[in-house]
Amino acid sequence: VYEEARKTDWKRYGEQMAAYKAQLTPAQAAALKEERRKQLAKRRSIRAKRELNLLGKPKRARSGFNIFLSENFQESEGISPVAKLKKLFDTWQKLSTSQKQPYLQLAEDDKVRYENEMKSWEAKMIELGREDLVRSKKQRLKKKPAETTKQAETAKASSAGNKAKFKKSEE
């Protein structure tokens, strides 16, 4: 009995959906398609984050400002959290570099912790056969910007030379 009702309801739904889609303008149809694409992308993103969380990926390193916020948020004045944040942001901006130094040092230590935890986590993921979750070598090394630009320039120059050789050989 329920199977028949389900089938008739499904058929009615299909007819209604076809009628609805037929009366849509192309712009509306495109907007619906784009909205659906965004929803699916968001869902995939949430699933990926949840999976990383379950696999124990380390949390990112905190900045000096984040550490300053966490230490001073409870004592700060302000009714709403937004007001507290604004006040603390202004306070952070007014601090001298010597006053910011302890927070920046803690942030640097946290960055070292994060890098070490990431290395061990990535090794664990490779062991489990999940190389897709491991950062690329370029991200891991993070060379100095000056070195990277020099390498990019030499690569461009050599590729330009190769293109010229290739064109000559075609002729």
mmCIF file of C-alpha atoms in Angstrom:
data_model
loop_
_atom_site.group_PDB
_atom_site.id
_atom_site.type_symbol
_atom_site.label_atom_id
_atom_site.label_comp_id
_atom_site.label_asym_id
_atom_site.label_seq_id
_atom_site.Cartn_x
_atom_site.Cartn_y
_atom_site.Cartn_z
ATOM 1 C CA VAL A 1 0.000 0.000 0.000
ATOM 2 C CA TYR A 2 2.742 2.415 0.987
ATOM 3 C CA GLU A 3 4.840 1.491 -2.036
ATOM 4 C CA GLU A 4 2.010 2.441 -4.379
ATOM 5 C CA ALA A 5 1.464 5.732 -2.559
ATOM 6 C CA ARG A 6 5.191 6.459 -2.764
ATOM 7 C CA LYS A 7 5.262 5.754 -6.475
ATOM 8 C CA THR A 8 2.264 7.987 -7.197
ATOM 9 C CA ASP A 9 3.692 10.762 -5.009
ATOM 10 C CA TRP A 10 7.054 10.460 -6.777
ATOM 11 C CA LYS A 11 5.375 10.606 -10.185
ATOM 12 C CA ARG A 12 3.351 13.684 -9.126
ATOM 13 C CA TYR A 13 6.528 15.301 -7.787
ATOM 14 C CA GLY A 14 8.316 14.644 -11.094
ATOM 15 C CA GLU A 15 5.491 16.239 -13.064
ATOM 16 C CA GLN A 16 5.366 19.283 -10.776
ATOM 17 C CA MET A 17 9.141 19.700 -10.952
ATOM 18 C CA ALA A 18 9.122 19.460 -14.749
ATOM 19 C CA ALA A 19 6.357 22.087 -14.926
ATOM 20 C CA TYR A 20 8.259 24.350 -12.523
ATOM 21 C CA LYS A 21 11.518 24.044 -14.464
ATOM 22 C CA ALA A 22 9.704 24.678 -17.753
ATOM 23 C CA GLN A 23 8.353 28.041 -16.537
ATOM 24 C CA LEU A 24 11.791 29.262 -15.344
ATOM 25 C CA THR A 25 13.643 31.842 -17.391
ATOM 26 C CA PRO A 26 17.197 30.899 -18.445
ATOM 27 C CA ALA A 27 18.589 33.434 -15.945
ATOM 28 C CA GLN A 28 16.567 31.909 -13.101
ATOM 29 C CA ALA A 29 17.627 28.400 -14.105
ATOM 30 C CA ALA A 30 21.270 29.485 -14.172
ATOM 31 C CA ALA A 31 20.881 31.129 -10.749
ATOM 32 C CA LEU A 32 19.367 27.939 -9.309
ATOM 33 C CA LYS A 33 22.157 25.859 -10.824
ATOM 34 C CA GLU A 34 24.805 28.194 -9.380
ATOM 35 C CA GLU A 35 23.150 28.112 -5.950
ATOM 36 C CA ARG A 36 23.081 24.316 -6.047
ATOM 37 C CA ARG A 37 26.760 24.238 -7.048
ATOM 38 C CA LYS A 38 27.651 26.508 -4.107
ATOM 39 C CA GLN A 39 25.677 24.335 -1.680
ATOM 40 C CA LEU A 40 27.461 21.204 -2.879
ATOM 41 C CA ALA A 41 30.860 22.908 -2.642
ATOM 42 C CA LYS A 42 30.085 24.059 0.897
ATOM 43 C CA ARG A 43 28.957 20.566 1.873
ATOM 44 C CA ARG A 44 32.155 19.052 0.418
ATOM 45 C CA SER A 45 34.228 21.616 2.293
ATOM 46 C CA ILE A 46 32.502 20.828 5.586
ATOM 47 C CA ARG A 47 32.977 17.085 5.050
ATOM 48 C CA ALA A 48 36.664 17.581 4.253
ATOM 49 C CA LYS A 49 37.185 19.684 7.391
ATOM 50 C CA ARG A 50 35.350 17.110 9.506
ATOM 51 C CA GLU A 51 37.522 14.334 8.073
ATOM 52 C CA LEU A 52 40.717 16.266 8.816
ATOM 53 C CA ASN A 53 39.470 16.861 12.346
ATOM 54 C CA LEU A 54 38.769 13.147 12.819
ATOM 55 C CA LEU A 55 42.236 12.297 11.514
ATOM 56 C CA GLY A 56 43.750 14.605 14.150
ATOM 57 C CA LYS A 57 45.216 17.332 11.963
ATOM 58 C CA PRO A 58 46.946 19.909 14.201
ATOM 59 C CA LYS A 59 45.373 23.320 14.602
ATOM 60 C CA ARG A 60 47.146 26.205 12.890
ATOM 61 C CA ALA A 61 49.633 28.343 14.768
ATOM 62 C CA ARG A 62 48.180 31.350 16.543
ATOM 63 C CA SER A 63 49.294 34.890 15.813
ATOM 64 C CA GLY A 64 50.573 37.317 18.422
ATOM 65 C CA PHE A 65 47.275 39.176 18.242
ATOM 66 C CA ASN A 66 45.310 35.950 18.846
ATOM 67 C CA ILE A 67 47.363 35.215 21.956
ATOM 68 C CA PHE A 68 46.868 38.799 23.159
ATOM 69 C CA LEU A 69 43.113 38.422 22.625
ATOM 70 C CA SER A 70 42.845 35.142 24.506
ATOM 71 C CA GLU A 71 44.752 36.535 27.486
ATOM 72 C CA ASN A 72 42.833 39.803 27.708
ATOM 73 C CA PHE A 73 39.336 39.051 26.411
ATOM 74 C CA GLN A 74 37.744 38.154 29.763
ATOM 75 C CA GLU A 75 39.049 41.236 31.604
ATOM 76 C CA SER A 76 38.305 43.671 28.776
ATOM 77 C CA GLU A 77 35.542 46.230 29.090
ATOM 78 C CA GLY A 78 32.531 46.164 26.838
ATOM 79 C CA ILE A 79 29.018 44.874 26.839
ATOM 80 C CA SER A 80 29.052 42.818 23.678
ATOM 81 C CA PRO A 81 31.838 40.591 22.374
ATOM 82 C CA VAL A 82 32.086 42.847 19.305
ATOM 83 C CA ALA A 83 32.720 45.886 21.521
ATOM 84 C CA LYS A 84 35.354 43.941 23.456
ATOM 85 C CA LEU A 85 37.095 42.939 20.230
ATOM 86 C CA LYS A 86 37.127 46.505 18.947
ATOM 87 C CA LYS A 87 38.575 47.784 22.211
ATOM 88 C CA LEU A 88 41.240 45.073 22.296
ATOM 89 C CA PHE A 89 42.117 45.715 18.647
ATOM 90 C CA ASP A 90 42.625 49.411 19.410
ATOM 91 C CA THR A 91 44.741 48.476 22.435
ATOM 92 C CA TRP A 92 46.858 46.126 20.283
ATOM 93 C CA GLN A 93 47.401 48.863 17.699
ATOM 94 C CA LYS A 94 48.580 51.280 20.408
ATOM 95 C CA LEU A 95 51.047 48.826 21.956
ATOM 96 C CA SER A 96 54.696 49.455 21.190
ATOM 97 C CA THR A 97 56.765 46.732 19.557
ATOM 98 C CA SER A 98 58.514 46.047 22.868
ATOM 99 C CA GLN A 99 55.124 45.499 24.544
ATOM 100 C CA LYS A 100 54.020 43.219 21.699
ATOM 101 C CA GLN A 101 57.260 41.215 21.832
ATOM 102 C CA PRO A 102 56.171 38.600 24.436
ATOM 103 C CA TYR A 103 53.050 37.811 22.394
ATOM 104 C CA LEU A 104 55.030 37.657 19.165
ATOM 105 C CA GLN A 105 57.563 35.342 20.831
ATOM 106 C CA LEU A 106 54.758 33.045 22.007
ATOM 107 C CA ALA A 107 53.365 33.097 18.467
ATOM 108 C CA GLU A 108 56.773 32.115 17.086
ATOM 109 C CA ASP A 109 56.969 29.231 19.580
ATOM 110 C CA ASP A 110 53.459 28.160 18.566
ATOM 111 C CA LYS A 111 54.517 28.252 14.910
ATOM 112 C CA VAL A 112 57.407 25.892 15.681
ATOM 113 C CA ARG A 113 54.999 23.598 17.556
ATOM 114 C CA TYR A 114 52.617 23.610 14.597
ATOM 115 C CA GLU A 115 55.362 22.788 12.087
ATOM 116 C CA ASN A 116 56.603 19.885 14.232
ATOM 117 C CA GLU A 117 53.083 18.517 14.733
ATOM 118 C CA MET A 118 52.365 18.869 11.011
ATOM 119 C CA LYS A 119 55.518 16.940 10.086
ATOM 120 C CA SER A 120 54.579 14.055 12.360
ATOM 121 C CA TRP A 121 50.920 14.155 11.237
ATOM 122 C CA GLU A 122 51.944 14.133 7.563
ATOM 123 C CA ALA A 123 54.260 11.183 8.177
ATOM 124 C CA LYS A 124 51.356 9.383 9.842
ATOM 125 C CA MET A 125 49.061 10.164 6.885
ATOM 126 C CA ILE A 126 51.646 8.865 4.395
ATOM 127 C CA GLU A 127 51.878 5.713 6.512
ATOM 128 C CA LEU A 128 48.086 5.334 6.304
ATOM 129 C CA GLY A 129 48.229 5.849 2.539
ATOM 130 C CA ARG A 130 46.555 9.264 2.550
ATOM 131 C CA GLU A 131 49.105 11.265 0.536
ATOM 132 C CA ASP A 132 46.234 13.401 -0.762
ATOM 133 C CA LEU A 133 46.078 15.127 2.644
ATOM 134 C CA VAL A 134 49.778 15.959 2.778
ATOM 135 C CA ARG A 135 50.938 19.438 1.811
ATOM 136 C CA SER A 136 53.002 19.738 -1.337
ATOM 137 C CA LYS A 137 56.760 20.109 -0.978
ATOM 138 C CA LYS A 138 56.500 23.737 -2.062
ATOM 139 C CA GLN A 139 54.202 24.504 0.875
ATOM 140 C CA ARG A 140 56.354 22.554 3.324
ATOM 141 C CA LEU A 141 59.651 24.174 2.411
ATOM 142 C CA LYS A 142 58.457 27.774 2.113
ATOM 143 C CA LYS A 143 61.748 29.121 0.798
ATOM 144 C CA LYS A 144 62.771 32.709 1.210
ATOM 145 C CA PRO A 145 60.919 34.985 -1.242
ATOM 146 C CA ALA A 146 64.181 36.222 -2.799
ATOM 147 C CA GLU A 147 65.283 32.674 -3.640
ATOM 148 C CA THR A 148 61.887 31.790 -5.056
ATOM 149 C CA THR A 149 61.759 34.824 -7.343
ATOM 150 C CA LYS A 150 65.287 34.133 -8.614
ATOM 151 C CA GLN A 151 64.341 30.550 -9.409
ATOM 152 C CA ALA A 152 61.138 31.660 -11.126
ATOM 153 C CA GLU A 153 63.055 34.153 -13.271
ATOM 154 C CA THR A 154 65.601 31.549 -14.328
ATOM 155 C CA ALA A 155 62.818 29.067 -15.080
ATOM 156 C CA LYS A 156 61.009 31.660 -17.203
ATOM 157 C CA ALA A 157 64.210 32.491 -19.062
ATOM 158 C CA SER A 158 64.993 28.852 -19.758
ATOM 159 C CA SER A 159 61.425 28.093 -20.845
ATOM 160 C CA ALA A 160 61.477 31.121 -23.165
ATOM 161 C CA GLY A 161 64.716 29.827 -24.676
ATOM 162 C CA ASN A 162 63.188 26.371 -25.112
ATOM 163 C CA LYS A 163 60.164 27.874 -26.867
ATOM 164 C CA ALA A 164 62.435 29.751 -29.267
ATOM 165 C CA LYS A 165 64.357 26.534 -30.032
ATOM 166 C CA PHE A 166 61.086 24.666 -30.546
ATOM 167 C CA LYS A 167 59.784 27.282 -32.998
ATOM 168 C CA LYS A 168 63.037 27.169 -34.991
ATOM 169 C CA SER A 169 62.904 23.391 -35.240
ATOM 170 C CA GLU A 170 59.300 23.552 -36.533
ATOM 171 C CA GLU A 171 60.341 25.832 -39.422
#
